Tab-separated table of C-alpha atoms in Angstrom:
chain	number	residue	atom	x	y	z
A	86	MET	CA	-45.978	8.126	-22.803
A	87	ALA	CA	-44.686	11.647	-22.121
A	88	LYS	CA	-41.649	12.014	-19.901
A	89	GLN	CA	-42.434	13.165	-16.370
A	90	TYR	CA	-39.201	15.144	-16.061
A	91	ASP	CA	-36.928	17.423	-18.084
A	92	VAL	CA	-33.532	16.434	-16.656
A	93	LEU	CA	-32.335	13.147	-15.143
A	94	PHE	CA	-29.441	12.764	-12.679
A	95	ARG	CA	-28.115	9.430	-11.437
A	96	LEU	CA	-26.240	9.471	-8.130
A	97	LEU	CA	-24.367	6.783	-6.215
A	98	LEU	CA	-23.825	6.844	-2.437
A	99	LEU	CA	-20.571	5.236	-1.279
A	100	GLY	CA	-19.039	4.889	2.160
A	101	ASP	CA	-18.454	2.697	5.185
A	102	SER	CA	-21.264	0.932	7.017
A	103	GLY	CA	-23.111	2.677	9.811
A	104	VAL	CA	-22.236	6.251	8.888
A	105	GLY	CA	-25.791	7.318	7.987
A	106	LYS	CA	-25.956	7.106	4.181
A	107	THR	CA	-29.426	5.555	4.124
A	108	CYS	CA	-30.802	7.844	6.844
A	109	LEU	CA	-29.574	10.868	4.903
A	110	LEU	CA	-31.188	9.511	1.739
A	111	CYS	CA	-34.555	8.841	3.446
A	112	ARG	CA	-34.563	12.334	4.901
A	113	PHE	CA	-34.089	13.756	1.400
A	114	THR	CA	-36.499	11.526	-0.567
A	115	ASP	CA	-39.206	10.760	2.036
A	116	ASN	CA	-38.667	13.484	4.653
A	117	GLN	CA	-38.377	10.727	7.262
A	118	PHE	CA	-35.709	9.826	9.787
A	119	HIS	CA	-35.306	6.326	11.240
A	120	PRO	CA	-32.898	6.291	14.214
A	121	ALA	CA	-32.597	2.493	14.043
A	122	HIS	CA	-32.517	1.880	10.300
A	123	ILE	CA	-31.611	-1.644	9.168
A	124	SER	CA	-28.277	-1.844	7.354
A	125	THR	CA	-28.450	-1.895	3.573
A	126	ILE	CA	-27.694	-5.246	1.943
A	127	GLY	CA	-26.164	-4.967	-1.514
A	128	VAL	CA	-27.806	-1.995	-3.237
A	129	ASP	CA	-31.057	-0.091	-2.574
A	130	PHE	CA	-32.714	2.507	-4.791
A	131	LYS	CA	-34.628	5.770	-4.266
A	132	MET	CA	-36.079	8.414	-6.584
A	133	LYS	CA	-37.213	11.988	-6.181
A	134	THR	CA	-38.452	14.665	-8.581
A	135	ILE	CA	-37.932	18.334	-7.770
A	136	GLU	CA	-38.543	21.550	-9.667
A	137	VAL	CA	-35.735	24.079	-10.142
A	138	ASP	CA	-36.551	27.346	-11.945
A	139	GLY	CA	-39.476	25.721	-13.719
A	140	ILE	CA	-37.437	22.682	-14.804
A	141	LYS	CA	-38.466	19.237	-13.537
A	142	VAL	CA	-35.407	17.365	-12.314
A	143	ARG	CA	-35.557	13.653	-11.507
A	144	ILE	CA	-32.855	12.207	-9.264
A	145	GLN	CA	-32.214	8.459	-9.190
A	146	ILE	CA	-30.078	7.501	-6.198
A	147	TRP	CA	-28.404	4.140	-5.644
A	148	ASP	CA	-27.744	3.475	-1.957
A	149	THR	CA	-24.916	0.958	-1.524
A	150	ALA	CA	-23.943	-1.223	1.389
A	151	GLY	CA	-20.775	-0.463	3.316
A	152	GLN	CA	-17.890	-1.072	0.964
A	153	GLU	CA	-15.748	-2.780	3.587
A	154	ARG	CA	-18.386	-5.559	3.658
A	155	TYR	CA	-19.251	-5.804	-0.015
A	156	GLN	CA	-15.918	-5.811	-1.804
A	157	THR	CA	-17.445	-7.189	-5.023
A	158	ILE	CA	-19.307	-3.903	-5.476
A	159	THR	CA	-16.120	-1.929	-4.835
A	160	LYS	CA	-14.311	-3.974	-7.476
A	161	GLN	CA	-16.992	-3.144	-10.035
A	162	TYR	CA	-16.630	0.591	-9.312
A	163	TYR	CA	-12.846	0.358	-9.504
A	164	ARG	CA	-12.886	-1.730	-12.673
A	165	ARG	CA	-15.079	0.762	-14.507
A	166	ALA	CA	-13.082	3.768	-13.282
A	167	GLN	CA	-9.793	2.084	-14.173
A	168	THR	CA	-11.109	1.228	-17.636
A	169	LYS	CA	-12.185	4.831	-18.171
A	170	VAL	CA	-8.767	6.164	-17.129
A	171	GLU	CA	-7.016	3.712	-19.441
A	172	GLU	CA	-9.261	4.788	-22.325
A	173	ILE	CA	-8.404	8.452	-21.737
A	174	VAL	CA	-4.679	7.718	-21.437
A	175	GLN	CA	-4.851	5.543	-24.560
A	176	GLU	CA	-6.277	8.503	-26.489
A	177	VAL	CA	-3.302	10.608	-25.391
A	178	PHE	CA	-0.832	7.877	-26.346
A	179	ASP	CA	-2.549	7.297	-29.711
A	180	ALA	CA	-2.300	10.995	-30.539
A	181	CYS	CA	1.473	10.668	-30.281
A	182	LYS	CA	1.793	7.373	-32.140
A	183	THR	CA	1.415	8.928	-35.580
A	184	ASN	CA	4.479	11.056	-34.919
A	185	HIS	CA	6.295	9.177	-32.191
A	186	HIS	CA	9.385	11.328	-32.000
A	187	VAL	CA	11.272	12.760	-29.036
A	188	SER	CA	9.784	16.156	-29.846
A	189	GLN	CA	6.446	14.783	-28.609
A	190	PHE	CA	7.903	14.603	-25.104
A	191	VAL	CA	8.310	18.270	-24.273
A	192	LEU	CA	8.181	19.881	-20.842
A	193	HIS	CA	6.396	23.216	-21.273
A	194	ARG	CA	8.823	25.075	-19.041
A	195	ASP	CA	7.815	28.622	-19.930
A	196	LYS	CA	4.119	27.992	-19.349
A	197	HIS	CA	4.783	26.305	-16.016
A	198	PHE	CA	7.080	29.154	-14.988
A	199	HIS	CA	4.473	31.841	-15.706
A	200	TYR	CA	1.770	29.830	-13.906
A	201	LEU	CA	4.003	29.522	-10.830
A	202	LYS	CA	5.190	33.130	-10.950
A	203	ARG	CA	1.593	34.397	-10.926
A	204	GLY	CA	0.768	32.160	-7.978
A	205	LEU	CA	3.422	33.743	-5.771
A	206	ARG	CA	1.761	37.136	-6.057
A	207	GLN	CA	-1.927	36.510	-6.612
A	208	LEU	CA	-4.291	33.556	-6.260
A	209	THR	CA	-7.816	33.129	-7.563
A	210	GLU	CA	-10.805	32.709	-5.263
A	211	ALA	CA	-10.628	28.964	-5.927
A	212	TYR	CA	-7.747	28.829	-3.431
A	213	GLU	CA	-9.893	30.176	-0.590
A	214	CYS	CA	-10.216	26.628	0.727
A	215	LEU	CA	-6.424	26.537	1.266
A	216	ASP	CA	-6.371	29.492	3.645
A	217	ALA	CA	-4.965	27.152	6.312
A	218	SER	CA	-2.279	25.861	3.915
A	219	ARG	CA	-0.551	29.041	2.841
A	220	PRO	CA	2.996	27.928	3.783
A	221	TRP	CA	2.338	24.893	1.604
A	222	LEU	CA	1.570	27.154	-1.356
A	223	CYS	CA	4.889	28.930	-0.780
A	224	TYR	CA	6.747	25.623	-0.661
A	225	TRP	CA	5.019	24.029	-3.656
A	226	ILE	CA	5.687	27.062	-5.827
A	227	LEU	CA	9.262	27.726	-4.681
A	228	HIS	CA	10.270	24.081	-5.045
A	229	SER	CA	8.714	23.868	-8.507
A	230	LEU	CA	10.675	26.953	-9.532
A	231	GLU	CA	13.962	25.539	-8.252
A	232	LEU	CA	13.349	22.289	-10.147
A	233	LEU	CA	12.848	24.380	-13.299
A	234	ASP	CA	16.087	26.210	-12.433
A	235	GLU	CA	14.265	29.528	-12.284
A	236	PRO	CA	15.887	31.984	-9.842
A	237	ILE	CA	13.727	33.594	-7.185
A	238	PRO	CA	14.061	37.407	-7.209
A	239	GLN	CA	15.479	38.789	-3.965
A	240	SER	CA	12.431	40.985	-3.416
A	241	VAL	CA	10.102	37.983	-3.730
A	242	ALA	CA	12.287	35.882	-1.431
A	243	SER	CA	12.255	38.622	1.194
A	244	ASP	CA	8.475	38.962	0.941
A	245	VAL	CA	8.085	35.200	1.460
A	246	CYS	CA	10.341	35.365	4.525
A	247	GLN	CA	8.286	38.174	6.027
A	248	PHE	CA	5.034	36.359	5.315
A	249	LEU	CA	6.249	33.104	6.867
A	250	SER	CA	7.500	34.977	9.918
A	251	ARG	CA	3.906	36.116	10.457
A	252	CYS	CA	2.781	32.475	10.228
A	253	GLN	CA	5.179	31.491	13.023
A	254	SER	CA	3.372	30.934	16.313
A	255	PRO	CA	4.550	32.298	19.683
A	256	GLN	CA	4.158	28.692	20.881
A	257	GLY	CA	6.678	27.510	18.292
A	258	GLY	CA	6.171	26.026	14.861
A	259	PHE	CA	4.127	27.536	12.046
A	260	GLY	CA	0.411	27.800	11.413
A	261	GLY	CA	-1.408	27.624	8.106
A	262	GLY	CA	-1.550	31.427	7.980
A	263	PRO	CA	-0.893	34.492	10.162
A	264	GLY	CA	-2.524	34.117	13.563
A	265	GLN	CA	-3.431	30.458	13.068
A	266	ASP	CA	-2.569	27.690	15.526
A	267	PRO	CA	0.718	25.874	14.870
A	268	HIS	CA	0.537	22.555	13.022
A	269	LEU	CA	3.294	20.170	11.962
A	270	ALA	CA	2.269	20.098	8.284
A	271	PRO	CA	2.629	23.856	7.611
A	272	THR	CA	5.687	23.837	9.898
A	273	TYR	CA	7.323	21.336	7.540
A	274	ALA	CA	6.285	23.393	4.508
A	275	ALA	CA	7.509	26.677	6.010
A	276	VAL	CA	10.915	25.281	7.001
A	277	ASN	CA	11.370	23.736	3.545
A	278	ALA	CA	10.406	27.014	1.860
A	279	LEU	CA	12.871	28.965	4.006
A	280	CYS	CA	15.629	26.446	3.255
A	281	ILE	CA	14.935	26.798	-0.476
A	282	ILE	CA	15.430	30.562	-0.153
A	283	GLY	CA	18.554	29.801	1.870
A	284	THR	CA	19.497	33.348	2.919
A	285	GLU	CA	20.471	34.621	6.360
A	286	GLU	CA	17.110	36.366	6.490
A	287	ALA	CA	15.332	33.087	5.761
A	288	PHE	CA	17.256	31.057	8.328
A	289	GLY	CA	16.789	33.826	10.879
A	290	VAL	CA	13.003	33.498	10.687
A	291	ILE	CA	13.040	30.111	12.439
A	292	ASN	CA	12.820	30.317	16.233
A	293	ARG	CA	14.647	27.066	16.951
A	294	LYS	CA	14.123	27.028	20.711
A	295	LYS	CA	10.378	27.539	20.400
A	296	LEU	CA	10.274	24.989	17.586
A	297	LEU	CA	11.986	22.414	19.806
A	298	GLU	CA	9.570	23.166	22.641
A	299	TYR	CA	6.655	22.765	20.252
A	300	LEU	CA	7.905	19.401	18.982
A	301	HIS	CA	8.270	18.161	22.563
A	302	SER	CA	4.684	19.237	23.282
A	303	LEU	CA	3.493	16.960	20.462
A	304	LYS	CA	5.576	13.901	21.390
A	305	GLN	CA	3.580	10.919	22.681
A	306	PRO	CA	4.729	8.212	25.123
A	307	ASP	CA	4.705	5.524	22.397
A	308	GLY	CA	7.138	7.520	20.216
A	309	SER	CA	4.564	9.005	17.841
A	310	PHE	CA	3.733	12.688	17.356
A	311	LEU	CA	0.478	14.621	17.234
A	312	MET	CA	-0.068	16.723	14.110
A	313	HIS	CA	-1.072	19.580	16.409
A	314	VAL	CA	-2.027	19.999	20.053
A	315	GLY	CA	-5.177	17.936	20.553
A	316	GLY	CA	-4.906	16.568	17.016
A	317	GLU	CA	-4.481	13.214	15.327
A	318	VAL	CA	-1.465	10.916	15.309
A	319	ASP	CA	-0.055	9.399	12.127
A	320	VAL	CA	3.199	8.776	10.279
A	321	ARG	CA	3.119	12.191	8.579
A	322	SER	CA	3.719	13.912	11.903
A	323	ALA	CA	6.765	11.763	12.667
A	324	TYR	CA	8.273	12.636	9.285
A	325	CYS	CA	7.471	16.349	9.535
A	326	ALA	CA	9.029	16.473	13.006
A	327	ALA	CA	12.146	14.552	11.953
A	328	SER	CA	12.572	16.637	8.800
A	329	VAL	CA	12.429	20.067	10.445
A	330	ALA	CA	14.473	18.905	13.444
A	331	SER	CA	17.284	17.504	11.294
A	332	LEU	CA	17.432	20.528	8.984
A	333	THR	CA	17.591	23.009	11.886
A	334	ASN	CA	19.913	21.013	14.185
A	335	ILE	CA	17.428	20.410	17.000
A	336	LEU	CA	17.205	16.629	16.581
A	337	THR	CA	17.951	15.021	19.944
A	338	PRO	CA	17.773	11.380	21.130
A	339	ALA	CA	15.224	12.342	23.781
A	340	LEU	CA	12.902	13.962	21.254
A	341	PHE	CA	12.774	10.884	19.025
A	342	ALA	CA	13.009	8.118	21.613
A	343	GLY	CA	10.764	5.288	20.439
A	344	THR	CA	9.782	7.009	17.185
A	345	ALA	CA	11.603	4.632	14.841
A	346	GLU	CA	10.091	1.597	16.556
A	347	TRP	CA	6.613	3.125	16.328
A	348	ILE	CA	7.041	3.777	12.596
A	349	ALA	CA	8.220	0.194	12.045
A	350	ARG	CA	4.994	-1.058	13.639
A	351	CYS	CA	3.079	0.835	10.928
A	352	GLN	CA	4.449	-1.481	8.218
A	353	ASN	CA	1.721	-3.996	7.437
A	354	TRP	CA	1.417	-7.362	5.716
A	355	GLU	CA	1.386	-5.717	2.265
A	356	GLY	CA	4.885	-4.348	2.786
A	357	GLY	CA	3.937	-0.676	2.698
A	358	ILE	CA	3.309	1.629	5.643
A	359	GLY	CA	-0.049	2.803	6.948
A	360	GLY	CA	-0.907	5.958	8.857
A	361	VAL	CA	-0.854	4.130	12.199
A	362	PRO	CA	-0.234	0.482	13.140
A	363	GLY	CA	-2.823	-1.787	11.523
A	364	MET	CA	-3.891	0.573	8.735
A	365	GLU	CA	-3.790	-0.051	4.979
A	366	ALA	CA	-0.505	0.759	3.244
A	367	HIS	CA	-0.536	4.118	1.439
A	368	GLY	CA	2.032	5.850	-0.753
A	369	GLY	CA	2.129	9.111	1.169
A	370	TYR	CA	2.393	7.427	4.556
A	371	THR	CA	4.969	4.964	3.237
A	372	PHE	CA	7.204	7.748	1.966
A	373	CYS	CA	6.873	9.642	5.247
A	374	GLY	CA	7.687	6.560	7.297
A	375	MET	CA	10.679	5.516	5.214
A	376	ALA	CA	12.087	9.056	4.951
A	377	ALA	CA	11.753	9.555	8.713
A	378	LEU	CA	13.636	6.304	9.344
A	379	VAL	CA	16.389	7.404	6.943
A	380	ILE	CA	16.748	10.629	8.942
A	381	LEU	CA	16.839	8.639	12.191
A	382	LYS	CA	19.233	6.070	10.629
A	383	GLN	CA	16.874	3.220	11.486
A	384	GLU	CA	15.808	1.911	8.052
A	385	HIS	CA	16.895	-1.597	9.065
A	386	LEU	CA	13.811	-1.848	11.296
A	387	LEU	CA	11.658	-2.314	8.183
A	388	ASP	CA	11.245	-5.383	6.012
A	389	LEU	CA	12.924	-3.665	3.062
A	390	ARG	CA	12.351	-6.466	0.561
A	391	SER	CA	8.644	-6.514	1.322
A	392	LEU	CA	8.507	-2.722	0.991
A	393	LEU	CA	10.361	-2.882	-2.333
A	394	ARG	CA	7.889	-5.424	-3.673
A	395	TRP	CA	4.933	-3.297	-2.575
A	396	VAL	CA	6.121	0.004	-4.079
A	397	THR	CA	7.285	-1.457	-7.398
A	398	HIS	CA	3.840	-3.021	-7.832
A	399	ARG	CA	2.276	0.438	-7.483
A	400	GLN	CA	3.660	1.555	-10.856
A	401	MET	CA	0.803	1.093	-13.322
A	402	ARG	CA	1.659	-1.270	-16.167
A	403	PHE	CA	-0.405	0.615	-18.734
A	404	GLU	CA	-0.206	4.288	-17.722
A	405	GLY	CA	3.384	4.268	-16.417
A	406	GLY	CA	2.535	6.483	-13.430
A	407	PHE	CA	1.922	5.354	-9.869
A	408	GLN	CA	-1.170	4.622	-7.806
A	409	GLY	CA	-1.258	5.462	-4.099
A	410	ARG	CA	-2.752	2.205	-2.858
A	411	CYS	CA	-3.689	-1.210	-4.162
A	412	ASN	CA	-6.779	-1.060	-6.437
A	413	LYS	CA	-6.610	2.732	-6.833
A	414	LEU	CA	-6.233	4.881	-9.928
A	415	VAL	CA	-3.042	6.469	-11.212
A	416	ASP	CA	-2.321	9.953	-9.821
A	417	GLY	CA	0.466	12.289	-10.876
A	418	CYS	CA	1.365	13.277	-7.304
A	419	TYR	CA	2.486	9.699	-6.549
A	420	SER	CA	5.197	10.215	-9.140
A	421	PHE	CA	7.080	11.567	-6.140
A	422	TRP	CA	5.487	9.898	-3.101
A	423	GLN	CA	6.040	6.434	-4.585
A	424	ALA	CA	8.975	6.912	-6.963
A	425	GLY	CA	10.770	8.923	-4.270
A	426	LEU	CA	10.888	5.765	-2.173
A	427	LEU	CA	13.127	3.998	-4.676
A	428	PRO	CA	16.276	6.099	-4.031
A	429	LEU	CA	15.758	5.606	-0.287
A	430	LEU	CA	15.349	1.853	-0.701
A	431	HIS	CA	18.321	1.703	-3.079
A	432	ARG	CA	20.496	3.370	-0.465
A	433	ALA	CA	19.253	1.160	2.370
A	434	LEU	CA	19.649	-2.089	0.415
A	435	HIS	CA	23.104	-1.049	-0.800
A	436	ALA	CA	24.181	-0.371	2.785
A	437	ARG	CA	22.993	-3.880	3.635
A	438	GLY	CA	25.271	-5.344	0.970
A	439	ASP	CA	22.715	-6.168	-1.733
A	440	THR	CA	24.773	-6.933	-4.852
A	441	ALA	CA	21.827	-7.215	-7.268
A	442	LEU	CA	21.257	-3.455	-7.414
A	443	SER	CA	21.741	-1.546	-10.663
A	444	MET	CA	24.459	1.078	-10.730
A	445	THR	CA	22.679	3.189	-13.358
A	446	HIS	CA	18.926	2.977	-12.703
A	447	TRP	CA	16.406	3.025	-9.886
A	448	MET	CA	14.164	-0.016	-9.480
A	449	LEU	CA	11.308	1.437	-11.528
A	450	ASP	CA	10.588	2.117	-15.186
A	451	GLN	CA	11.974	5.651	-15.272
A	452	SER	CA	11.112	6.255	-18.935
A	453	ALA	CA	7.498	5.118	-18.505
A	454	LEU	CA	7.040	7.463	-15.548
A	455	GLN	CA	8.470	10.390	-17.521
A	456	GLU	CA	6.210	9.527	-20.451
A	457	TYR	CA	3.113	9.599	-18.235
A	458	ILE	CA	4.041	12.957	-16.684
A	459	LEU	CA	4.999	14.626	-19.967
A	460	LEU	CA	2.044	13.343	-21.997
A	461	CYS	CA	-0.755	13.060	-19.445
A	462	CYS	CA	-0.059	15.493	-16.600
A	463	GLN	CA	0.705	18.828	-18.273
A	464	CYS	CA	-1.961	21.500	-18.563
A	465	PRO	CA	-1.662	23.344	-21.906
A	466	ALA	CA	-1.935	26.667	-20.035
A	467	GLY	CA	0.800	25.759	-17.551
A	468	GLY	CA	0.870	23.748	-14.360
A	469	LEU	CA	0.567	19.998	-13.879
A	470	LEU	CA	-2.275	17.751	-12.805
A	471	ASP	CA	-3.381	14.369	-11.481
A	472	LYS	CA	-4.467	12.734	-14.749
A	473	PRO	CA	-6.056	13.811	-18.060
A	474	GLY	CA	-9.347	15.593	-17.447
A	475	LYS	CA	-8.386	16.908	-14.007
A	476	SER	CA	-7.597	20.524	-13.124
A	477	ARG	CA	-4.102	21.866	-12.559
A	478	ASP	CA	-2.991	22.993	-9.111
A	479	PHE	CA	0.225	23.879	-7.317
A	480	TYR	CA	0.253	20.639	-5.314
A	481	HIS	CA	0.310	18.423	-8.393
A	482	THR	CA	2.680	20.797	-10.173
A	483	CYS	CA	5.173	20.392	-7.331
A	484	TYR	CA	4.955	16.628	-6.971
A	485	CYS	CA	4.717	15.804	-10.684
A	486	LEU	CA	7.876	17.831	-11.283
A	487	SER	CA	9.524	16.245	-8.233
A	488	GLY	CA	8.719	12.781	-9.582
A	489	LEU	CA	10.027	13.770	-12.997
A	490	ALA	CA	13.301	14.866	-11.377
A	491	ILE	CA	13.565	11.555	-9.490
A	492	ALA	CA	13.026	9.663	-12.761
A	493	GLN	CA	15.685	11.723	-14.565
A	494	HIS	CA	18.498	11.560	-12.007
A	495	PHE	CA	20.163	8.446	-10.616
A	496	GLY	CA	22.691	8.559	-7.798
A	497	SER	CA	25.163	11.312	-7.067
A	498	GLY	CA	28.848	12.052	-7.480
A	499	ASP	CA	30.702	9.460	-9.582
A	500	LEU	CA	27.572	7.289	-9.754
A	501	HIS	CA	25.354	10.060	-11.107
A	502	HIS	CA	23.528	8.934	-14.231
A	503	GLU	CA	20.768	10.726	-16.124
A	504	VAL	CA	17.797	9.371	-18.062
A	505	VAL	CA	16.051	12.340	-19.718
A	506	LEU	CA	13.163	11.407	-21.998
A	507	GLY	CA	12.555	13.752	-24.928
A	508	VAL	CA	14.454	16.927	-25.704
A	509	PRO	CA	17.468	17.928	-23.551
A	510	GLU	CA	15.554	20.990	-22.313
A	511	ASN	CA	13.276	18.621	-20.365
A	512	ARG	CA	16.035	18.117	-17.814
A	513	LEU	CA	15.128	19.317	-14.318
A	514	GLN	CA	17.379	20.037	-11.375
A	515	ALA	CA	17.782	17.135	-8.964
A	516	THR	CA	15.774	16.931	-5.755
A	517	HIS	CA	16.802	15.427	-2.423
A	518	PRO	CA	14.722	12.245	-1.986
A	519	VAL	CA	14.362	12.705	1.792
A	520	TYR	CA	13.487	16.421	2.040
A	521	ASN	CA	12.287	17.109	-1.526
A	522	ILE	CA	14.271	20.297	-1.938
A	523	ALA	CA	17.487	20.783	-3.922
A	524	PRO	CA	20.403	18.754	-2.452
A	525	GLU	CA	22.625	21.834	-2.243
A	526	LYS	CA	19.897	23.656	-0.284
A	527	VAL	CA	19.850	20.797	2.231
A	528	VAL	CA	23.625	21.054	2.641
A	529	ARG	CA	23.476	24.838	3.043
A	530	ALA	CA	20.780	24.656	5.712
A	531	VAL	CA	22.445	21.846	7.644
A	532	MET	CA	25.845	23.574	7.585
A	533	HIS	CA	24.291	26.859	8.721
A	534	PHE	CA	22.446	25.398	11.695
A	535	LEU	CA	25.300	23.083	12.709
A	536	GLN	CA	27.185	26.224	13.685
A	537	LEU	CA	24.491	26.908	16.281
A	538	PRO	CA	24.136	24.915	19.510
A	539	VAL	CA	21.064	22.807	20.160
A	540	PRO	CA	18.751	25.000	22.282
A	541	ASN	CA	18.735	24.203	25.985
A	542	LEU	CA	15.214	23.603	27.269
A	543	GLU	CA	16.247	23.215	30.894
A	544	PRO	CA	14.949	26.066	33.084
A	545	GLU	CA	17.685	28.494	34.010
A	546	ALA	CA	18.866	28.270	37.609
A	547	THR	CA	17.890	31.167	39.850
A	548	GLU	CA	20.032	32.462	42.664
């Protein structure tokens, strides 16, 4: 029997219950809409054949039930995806087995440098979707360069300062680009980028009084912060607010009243921290929550042992990298979001008198993490990525390198100890585990702004 189509596509619809997956599918396949459609049980199936430029295309679509109800289906999807990732990673590892020498573990510094250098001056059209994240691009690139110990030319630094000054809002804080509304995420990125530059020009960009006013406008009665006026609340906003306030010397008790207690309520039964109280623990939120509490000197509010158990179980036994949540795949960016928690936990547990802590290593497999980043996360043309088969980008370049730095450097001062996998040239500069910029840049910024008084927001008396 002759085939009734030229090309076959198989699609799978995933998502929560009641969001309209089946209605969308029926509209496409049958041109019908049922406002009171019965919920899908298990898996349903639809087919449609269309013609595109004279080619008959058949589409087979599996419509699944809400994954929060049918966890067995979710496990099947995860199991197959996890198996596929392990197969790809195994291929990378096998390629090195025949010549398993330290020379296999090489950080392609020059290629990463040229990729980053180009990004500061010109971006491809693929970055159009990040038009509201331009301070982030500045931060990701500048921080990656400082980790590689590549100096930033004065002319480039000055251009970045001028650009970020145009992103600063008259209301206080920074938007995602010139003329855009202020938002705590690009505010965090802009302040970090300016602190990395660390010049008088850079520090002078920040309008501290307006920034303090803006932070107060986002503060909620329960201690949390909005991400932007009229926006969502989650742990990221608390961290972004605490980070910029502490770096610029505008952190006041009134501004953060109740914030530490609110963050502590976001720790769930798993041990990690969710976006808001009651949510699933997530690596990014957990880092933000823990780092904010370190800034506020309130780490003791968390169940630290439970948090330690949760984060150490996120390091993948086979790949060596970290996953962001339970039953998720490895991702290079969590090399920082998860591994960066370990120095913070080490410090907090040491302050509590825990005598079982190592004096030379963090509580993770530092060599395995470096192996995953060096073998599986480097793009041959420069830049780093999530996992083999994914595309490079500045976000993953920044956080893969940050995680690599965390894995290479233990402690500071007399306790500083290095574990550098591969050739000595793989060594990166250290990063501050709270702010994720160079430790000396944190000190420079803090010392600069400590010389300035905290802005007074009280209205001036009139005669």
